[in-house]
Amino acid sequence: MKAKLFPLNKITVIGPGLIGGSIAKACIERALCKNLAIGARDDELNLLTKSGLKANLYNHFGLSVEGSDLVILCVPFEVLESILLEIKDYLGPETIVTDVTSIKKEVIRLFQSILADKVEWIGSHPMAGSEKSGFESSNSKLFDGSITILTPGLHACSETLHCVKTLWEKLGSKTINLSAEEHDALVSEISHLPHLLSAVLMKSVSLKSLALAGPGFRDITRIASGCPNLWKSILLTNRQSICEAGKKFIMDFEEALEILQTGDEKALLELLNKANVLRKGLEKK
Amino acid sequence: MKAKLFPLNKITVIGPGLIGGSIAKACIERALCKNLAIGARDDELNLLTKSGLKANLYNHFGLSVEGSDLVILCVPFEVLESILLEIKDYLGPETIVTDVTSIKKEVIRLFQSILADKVEWIGSHPMAGSEKSGFESSNSKLFDGSITILTPGLHACSETLHCVKTLWEKLGSKTINLSAEEHDALVSEISHLPHLLSAVLMKSVSLKSLALAGPGFRDITRIASGCPNLWKSILLTNRQSICEAGKKFIMDFEEALEILQTGDEKALLELLNKANVLRKGLEKK
């Protein structure tokens, strides 16, 4: 494949929700392409029309990707297969396809089985977002300062990788390459397990104590207000890795309770100090 | 005791950290007293002098409370006993004493054993704050929209309760009365257990995954950057309640992992939906 230079001629975003909408807005604001096409459901298209976003809108996903240099699939994993089947015959040999889902082994399997070698594809996972969803919550700066994981696999050519990497960099994100297996394991720790912990905590505390919730409890449970259907799909798809991370967490938490129960002041302070230092390290990035 | 009317003649704040500093600033801004006295360590007094806060500063805690209508002890539980011993002979019969620590059974025990019936006292616990600490992070609006738990016990007269309640209301907080036992149990669920979970999660995830941390992980671990020494003391003092809440959490979390492991889509969606609705309920308050 020939190297693609930005601005690309045509970028297609399918699924203009929080992530897709933010990509679309940034593509326009930062002039990343001459033509921006958006494929969406009819109800989403109404919102987009009202927003005045300068893009060509399609309710036919196949037509939205015709002649595109880069197709970014911003839909939940559950509908990815049906959309790939809808668009595959409209993709040209020079089109690059990527997605933004937070699971990758299964996505790569879908890409491989449906797109095979017909087009170039690479998985993307921007570690950005919010507990909010929908185009109305999207903004062009969502990815500024974030990290995006790319899962190019072995098949992708260097031009494809370069193009997708450049897209994310222009969207404000640093990129890191991982295998799909590494991705799913690491993300289960840093995103999926925390989500499940947050949801269980939210449900576990008594209603009487909820009336006393302060800012700390609001912070720790913020992600529990994420879209239940989206997260059901993510958690189920990556359940193997999450259950492993979950079991390790339980062991670590039981150890902490043991330290507390026995009143081991030194060990407790060590735990809190270590957590404090690690957390402060995150702020510096 | 005669009913006290705001503005009080003299309020004393001992320990001008995040909470004490915020109370002091609000007392000045909202004219809650004619004279504000602050008792602090020398290094803190330097900060206060530079800040230009209109208060009388004391490094002698006893002198700071002389003639005060209301003394607010904003120091960690660990030093509460020594400060109570330092001030007790300087407290007049018309002085009301309260504290802001997040554990109450032990505080009430201290009040009872040191202050007895010499002065009126009531426990306060503002459910406000941040992972930051120190006077430099304090602000007069910290309590706006918050809830403060009062633990008056059986001995406090209605004028004392009214005075402390009015203080918190003027600081921007709603108040709720609980017994010290109820307080410690509910707060272990809504504040202490979440803190321990956050710290253990921070320490439990791999360093490799930490490099991928997004906004969700930052939210859930924010409280883990709270002051380790302060939290060590809180967690140890309320360890019985926290260990009970922790064991219940582990059971609930193991159930969630079981749901995930078996791929029980309906039960998982139910869990996520319930957490989502409960969390959104917190936003409305």
CSV table of N, CA, C and O in Angstrom, one decimal, chain B residues 20-102:
chain,number,residue,atom,x,y,z
B,20,GLY,N,-10.0,22.3,58.6
B,20,GLY,CA,-9.9,23.4,59.5
B,20,GLY,C,-9.7,24.8,58.8
B,20,GLY,O,-10.3,25.8,59.1
B,21,GLY,N,-8.8,24.7,57.8
B,21,GLY,CA,-8.6,26.0,57.0
B,21,GLY,C,-9.8,26.4,56.3
B,21,GLY,O,-10.1,27.6,56.2
B,22,SER,N,-10.6,25.4,55.8
B,22,SER,CA,-11.8,25.8,55.0
B,22,SER,C,-12.8,26.3,56.0
B,22,SER,O,-13.6,27.3,55.6
B,23,ILE,N,-12.9,25.8,57.2
B,23,ILE,CA,-13.9,26.3,58.2
B,23,ILE,C,-13.5,27.7,58.5
B,23,ILE,O,-14.3,28.6,58.5
B,24,ALA,N,-12.2,27.9,58.8
B,24,ALA,CA,-11.7,29.3,59.2
B,24,ALA,C,-12.0,30.3,58.1
B,24,ALA,O,-12.6,31.4,58.4
B,25,LYS,N,-11.7,29.9,56.8
B,25,LYS,CA,-12.0,30.9,55.7
B,25,LYS,C,-13.5,31.2,55.6
B,25,LYS,O,-13.9,32.4,55.4
B,26,ALA,N,-14.3,30.2,55.8
B,26,ALA,CA,-15.8,30.4,55.7
B,26,ALA,C,-16.3,31.2,56.8
B,26,ALA,O,-17.1,32.1,56.7
B,27,CYS,N,-15.7,31.0,58.0
B,27,CYS,CA,-16.1,31.8,59.2
B,27,CYS,C,-15.9,33.3,59.0
B,27,CYS,O,-16.7,34.1,59.4
B,28,ILE,N,-14.7,33.6,58.4
B,28,ILE,CA,-14.4,35.0,58.1
B,28,ILE,C,-15.3,35.5,57.0
B,28,ILE,O,-16.0,36.5,57.1
B,29,GLU,N,-15.4,34.8,55.8
B,29,GLU,CA,-16.2,35.3,54.7
B,29,GLU,C,-17.6,35.4,55.0
B,29,GLU,O,-18.3,36.3,54.5
B,30,ARG,N,-18.1,34.5,55.8
B,30,ARG,CA,-19.6,34.5,56.1
B,30,ARG,C,-19.9,35.2,57.5
B,30,ARG,O,-21.0,35.1,58.0
B,31,ALA,N,-18.9,35.8,58.1
B,31,ALA,CA,-19.0,36.5,59.3
B,31,ALA,C,-19.8,35.7,60.4
B,31,ALA,O,-20.8,36.1,60.9
B,32,LEU,N,-19.2,34.5,60.7
B,32,LEU,CA,-19.9,33.6,61.6
B,32,LEU,C,-19.5,34.0,63.1
B,32,LEU,O,-20.0,33.4,64.0
B,33,CYS,N,-18.4,34.8,63.2
B,33,CYS,CA,-18.0,35.2,64.6
B,33,CYS,C,-17.3,36.5,64.6
B,33,CYS,O,-16.8,37.0,63.5
B,34,LYS,N,-17.3,37.1,65.7
B,34,LYS,CA,-16.6,38.4,65.8
B,34,LYS,C,-15.1,38.2,65.9
B,34,LYS,O,-14.3,39.0,65.3
B,35,ASN,N,-14.7,37.2,66.6
B,35,ASN,CA,-13.3,36.9,66.7
B,35,ASN,C,-13.0,35.4,66.3
B,35,ASN,O,-13.7,34.5,66.8
B,36,LEU,N,-12.1,35.3,65.4
B,36,LEU,CA,-11.7,33.9,65.1
B,36,LEU,C,-10.3,33.6,65.6
B,36,LEU,O,-9.4,34.4,65.3
B,37,ALA,N,-10.2,32.5,66.4
B,37,ALA,CA,-8.9,32.2,66.9
B,37,ALA,C,-8.4,30.9,66.3
B,37,ALA,O,-9.3,30.0,66.0
B,38,ILE,N,-7.2,30.8,65.9
B,38,ILE,CA,-6.7,29.6,65.3
B,38,ILE,C,-5.5,29.0,66.1
B,38,ILE,O,-4.5,29.8,66.4
B,39,GLY,N,-5.6,27.8,66.5
B,39,GLY,CA,-4.5,27.2,67.2
B,39,GLY,C,-3.8,26.2,66.3
B,39,GLY,O,-4.4,25.4,65.6
B,40,ALA,N,-2.5,26.4,66.2
B,40,ALA,CA,-1.7,25.6,65.2
B,40,ALA,C,-0.3,25.4,65.6
B,40,ALA,O,0.2,26.1,66.4
B,41,ARG,N,0.4,24.5,64.8
B,41,ARG,CA,1.8,24.3,65.0
B,41,ARG,C,2.5,25.5,64.4
B,41,ARG,O,2.0,26.2,63.5
B,42,ASP,N,3.8,25.7,64.8
B,42,ASP,CA,4.5,26.9,64.3
B,42,ASP,C,4.6,26.9,62.8
B,42,ASP,O,4.5,28.0,62.2
B,43,ASP,N,4.9,25.7,62.2
B,43,ASP,CA,5.0,25.8,60.7
B,43,ASP,C,3.7,26.1,60.0
B,43,ASP,O,3.7,26.8,59.0
B,44,GLU,N,2.6,25.7,60.6
B,44,GLU,CA,1.3,26.1,60.0
B,44,GLU,C,1.0,27.6,60.2
B,44,GLU,O,0.5,28.2,59.4
B,45,LEU,N,1.5,28.1,61.4
B,45,LEU,CA,1.2,29.5,61.7
B,45,LEU,C,1.9,30.4,60.6
B,45,LEU,O,1.4,31.4,60.2
B,46,ASN,N,3.1,30.0,60.2
B,46,ASN,CA,3.8,30.7,59.2
B,46,ASN,C,3.0,30.9,57.9
B,46,ASN,O,2.9,32.0,57.3
B,47,LEU,N,2.4,29.7,57.5
B,47,LEU,CA,1.6,29.7,56.3
B,47,LEU,C,0.4,30.7,56.5
B,47,LEU,O,0.0,31.4,55.6
B,48,LEU,N,-0.2,30.6,57.7
B,48,LEU,CA,-1.4,31.4,57.9
B,48,LEU,C,-1.1,32.9,57.9
B,48,LEU,O,-1.9,33.7,57.5
B,49,THR,N,0.1,33.2,58.5
B,49,THR,CA,0.5,34.6,58.6
B,49,THR,C,0.6,35.1,57.1
B,49,THR,O,0.1,36.2,56.8
B,50,LYS,N,1.3,34.3,56.3
B,50,LYS,CA,1.4,34.8,54.9
B,50,LYS,C,0.1,34.9,54.2
B,50,LYS,O,0.0,35.7,53.3
B,51,SER,N,-0.9,34.1,54.6
B,51,SER,CA,-2.1,34.1,53.8
B,51,SER,C,-3.0,35.3,54.1
B,51,SER,O,-3.9,35.6,53.3
B,52,GLY,N,-2.6,36.0,55.2
B,52,GLY,CA,-3.4,37.2,55.5
B,52,GLY,C,-4.8,37.0,56.1
B,52,GLY,O,-5.6,37.9,56.1
B,53,LEU,N,-5.0,35.7,56.5
B,53,LEU,CA,-6.3,35.4,57.1
B,53,LEU,C,-6.5,36.2,58.4
B,53,LEU,O,-5.7,36.3,59.2
B,54,LYS,N,-7.7,36.9,58.5
B,54,LYS,CA,-8.0,37.7,59.6
B,54,LYS,C,-8.4,36.9,60.8
B,54,LYS,O,-9.6,36.8,61.2
B,55,ALA,N,-7.4,36.4,61.5
B,55,ALA,CA,-7.6,35.6,62.7
B,55,ALA,C,-6.5,35.8,63.7
B,55,ALA,O,-5.4,36.3,63.4
B,56,ASN,N,-6.8,35.5,65.0
B,56,ASN,CA,-5.8,35.6,66.0
B,56,ASN,C,-5.1,34.2,66.1
B,56,ASN,O,-5.8,33.2,66.2
B,57,LEU,N,-3.8,34.2,65.9
B,57,LEU,CA,-3.1,32.9,65.8
B,57,LEU,C,-2.4,32.6,67.1
B,57,LEU,O,-1.8,33.4,67.7
B,58,TYR,N,-2.5,31.3,67.4
B,58,TYR,CA,-1.9,30.8,68.7
B,58,TYR,C,-1.1,29.6,68.4
B,58,TYR,O,-1.6,28.7,67.7
B,59,ASN,N,0.1,29.5,69.0
B,59,ASN,CA,0.8,28.2,69.0
B,59,ASN,C,0.5,27.5,70.4
B,59,ASN,O,1.0,26.3,70.6
B,60,HIS,N,-0.2,28.1,71.3
B,60,HIS,CA,-0.6,27.6,72.5
B,60,HIS,C,-2.1,27.2,72.5
B,60,HIS,O,-2.9,28.1,72.4
B,61,PHE,N,-2.4,25.9,72.4
B,61,PHE,CA,-3.8,25.5,72.2
B,61,PHE,C,-4.7,26.0,73.3
B,61,PHE,O,-5.8,26.4,73.1
B,62,GLY,N,-4.1,25.9,74.5
B,62,GLY,CA,-5.0,26.3,75.7
B,62,GLY,C,-5.4,27.7,75.6
B,62,GLY,O,-6.6,28.0,75.7
B,63,LEU,N,-4.5,28.6,75.3
B,63,LEU,CA,-4.8,30.0,75.2
B,63,LEU,C,-5.8,30.3,74.0
B,63,LEU,O,-6.6,31.2,74.1
B,64,SER,N,-5.7,29.5,73.0
B,64,SER,CA,-6.5,29.7,71.8
B,64,SER,C,-8.0,29.5,72.1
B,64,SER,O,-8.9,30.1,71.4
B,65,VAL,N,-8.3,28.7,73.1
B,65,VAL,CA,-9.7,28.4,73.4
B,65,VAL,C,-10.3,29.2,74.5
B,65,VAL,O,-11.5,29.1,74.8
B,66,GLU,N,-9.5,30.0,75.2
B,66,GLU,CA,-10.0,30.8,76.3
B,66,GLU,C,-11.1,31.7,75.9
B,66,GLU,O,-11.0,32.5,74.9
B,67,GLY,N,-12.2,31.6,76.5
B,67,GLY,CA,-13.4,32.5,76.3
B,67,GLY,C,-14.1,32.2,75.0
B,67,GLY,O,-15.0,33.0,74.5
B,68,SER,N,-13.8,31.0,74.4
B,68,SER,CA,-14.4,30.7,73.1
B,68,SER,C,-15.9,30.2,73.3
B,68,SER,O,-16.2,29.5,74.3
B,69,ASP,N,-16.8,30.5,72.4
B,69,ASP,CA,-18.1,30.0,72.4
B,69,ASP,C,-18.1,28.6,71.8
B,69,ASP,O,-18.9,27.7,72.2
B,70,LEU,N,-17.2,28.4,70.8
B,70,LEU,CA,-17.2,27.1,70.1
B,70,LEU,C,-15.8,26.8,69.6
B,70,LEU,O,-15.1,27.6,69.0
B,71,VAL,N,-15.4,25.6,70.0
B,71,VAL,CA,-14.0,25.1,69.6
B,71,VAL,C,-14.2,24.0,68.7
B,71,VAL,O,-14.9,23.0,68.9
B,72,ILE,N,-13.6,24.1,67.5
B,72,ILE,CA,-13.7,23.1,66.5
B,72,ILE,C,-12.3,22.4,66.3
B,72,ILE,O,-11.4,23.1,65.9
B,73,LEU,N,-12.2,21.2,66.7
B,73,LEU,CA,-11.0,20.4,66.7
B,73,LEU,C,-10.8,19.8,65.3
B,73,LEU,O,-11.5,18.8,65.0
B,74,CYS,N,-9.9,20.3,64.5
B,74,CYS,CA,-9.7,19.7,63.1
B,74,CYS,C,-8.4,19.0,63.0
B,74,CYS,O,-7.6,19.3,62.1
B,75,VAL,N,-8.1,18.1,63.9
B,75,VAL,CA,-6.8,17.4,63.9
B,75,VAL,C,-7.1,15.9,63.8
B,75,VAL,O,-8.2,15.5,64.1
B,76,PRO,N,-6.1,15.2,63.3
B,76,PRO,CA,-6.3,13.7,63.2
B,76,PRO,C,-6.6,13.1,64.6
B,76,PRO,O,-6.2,13.6,65.6
B,77,PHE,N,-7.3,12.0,64.5
B,77,PHE,CA,-7.7,11.3,65.7
B,77,PHE,C,-6.4,11.0,66.6
B,77,PHE,O,-6.5,11.2,67.9
B,78,GLU,N,-5.3,10.7,66.0
B,78,GLU,CA,-4.1,10.3,66.8
B,78,GLU,C,-3.7,11.4,67.8
B,78,GLU,O,-3.1,11.1,68.8
B,79,VAL,N,-3.9,12.7,67.4
B,79,VAL,CA,-3.4,13.7,68.4
B,79,VAL,C,-4.6,14.4,69.2
B,79,VAL,O,-4.3,15.3,70.0
B,80,LEU,N,-5.8,13.8,69.0
B,80,LEU,CA,-6.9,14.4,69.6
B,80,LEU,C,-6.8,14.4,71.2
B,80,LEU,O,-7.1,15.4,71.9
B,81,GLU,N,-6.4,13.2,71.6
B,81,GLU,CA,-6.3,13.1,73.1
B,81,GLU,C,-5.3,14.1,73.7
B,81,GLU,O,-5.7,14.8,74.7
B,82,SER,N,-4.1,14.2,73.1
B,82,SER,CA,-3.2,15.1,73.7
B,82,SER,C,-3.7,16.6,73.6
B,82,SER,O,-3.4,17.4,74.5
B,83,ILE,N,-4.4,16.9,72.6
B,83,ILE,CA,-4.9,18.3,72.5
B,83,ILE,C,-6.0,18.5,73.5
B,83,ILE,O,-6.1,19.6,74.1
B,84,LEU,N,-6.9,17.5,73.6
B,84,LEU,CA,-7.9,17.7,74.6
B,84,LEU,C,-7.3,17.9,76.0
B,84,LEU,O,-7.8,18.7,76.8
B,85,LEU,N,-6.2,17.2,76.3
B,85,LEU,CA,-5.6,17.3,77.6
B,85,LEU,C,-5.0,18.7,77.8
B,85,LEU,O,-5.0,19.3,78.8
B,86,GLU,N,-4.5,19.2,76.6
B,86,GLU,CA,-3.9,20.6,76.7
B,86,GLU,C,-4.9,21.7,76.9
B,86,GLU,O,-4.6,22.7,77.5
B,87,ILE,N,-6.1,21.5,76.3
B,87,ILE,CA,-7.0,22.6,76.4
B,87,ILE,C,-8.0,22.5,77.5
B,87,ILE,O,-8.7,23.5,77.9
B,88,LYS,N,-8.2,21.3,78.1
B,88,LYS,CA,-9.3,21.1,79.0
B,88,LYS,C,-9.4,22.2,80.1
B,88,LYS,O,-10.5,22.6,80.5
B,89,ASP,N,-8.3,22.6,80.7
B,89,ASP,CA,-8.3,23.5,81.8
B,89,ASP,C,-8.6,25.0,81.3
B,89,ASP,O,-8.7,25.8,82.2
B,90,TYR,N,-8.6,25.2,80.1
B,90,TYR,CA,-8.8,26.5,79.5
B,90,TYR,C,-10.2,26.7,79.0
B,90,TYR,O,-10.6,27.8,78.6
B,91,LEU,N,-11.0,25.6,79.0
B,91,LEU,CA,-12.3,25.7,78.5
B,91,LEU,C,-13.3,26.2,79.6
B,91,LEU,O,-13.2,25.7,80.7
B,92,GLY,N,-14.1,27.2,79.2
B,92,GLY,CA,-15.1,27.7,80.1
B,92,GLY,C,-16.4,26.8,80.1
B,92,GLY,O,-16.6,26.0,79.2
B,93,PRO,N,-17.2,26.9,81.1
B,93,PRO,CA,-18.5,26.1,81.2
B,93,PRO,C,-19.4,26.4,80.0
B,93,PRO,O,-20.3,25.6,79.7
B,94,GLU,N,-19.3,27.6,79.4
B,94,GLU,CA,-20.2,28.0,78.3
B,94,GLU,C,-19.6,27.6,76.9
B,94,GLU,O,-20.1,28.0,75.9
B,95,THR,N,-18.4,26.9,76.9
B,95,THR,CA,-17.8,26.6,75.6
B,95,THR,C,-18.4,25.3,75.1
B,95,THR,O,-18.6,24.3,75.9
B,96,ILE,N,-18.6,25.2,73.8
B,96,ILE,CA,-19.0,24.0,73.1
B,96,ILE,C,-17.8,23.5,72.3
B,96,ILE,O,-17.1,24.3,71.7
B,97,VAL,N,-17.6,22.2,72.4
B,97,VAL,CA,-16.5,21.6,71.7
B,97,VAL,C,-17.0,20.6,70.7
B,97,VAL,O,-17.9,19.8,71.0
B,98,THR,N,-16.5,20.7,69.5
B,98,THR,CA,-16.8,19.6,68.5
B,98,THR,C,-15.5,19.3,67.7
B,98,THR,O,-14.5,19.9,67.9
B,99,ASP,N,-15.6,18.2,66.9
B,99,ASP,CA,-14.4,17.7,66.2
B,99,ASP,C,-14.8,17.5,64.8
B,99,ASP,O,-16.0,17.6,64.5
B,100,VAL,N,-13.9,17.0,63.9
B,100,VAL,CA,-14.3,16.7,62.5
B,100,VAL,C,-13.8,15.3,62.1
B,100,VAL,O,-13.8,15.1,60.9
B,101,THR,N,-13.4,14.5,63.0
B,101,THR,CA,-12.8,13.2,62.6
B,101,THR,C,-13.8,12.3,62.1
B,101,THR,O,-15.0,12.4,62.3
B,102,SER,N,-13.3,11.3,61.3
B,102,SER,CA,-14.3,10.5,60.6
B,102,SER,C,-14.5,9.1,61.3
B,102,SER,O,-15.0,8.2,60.8
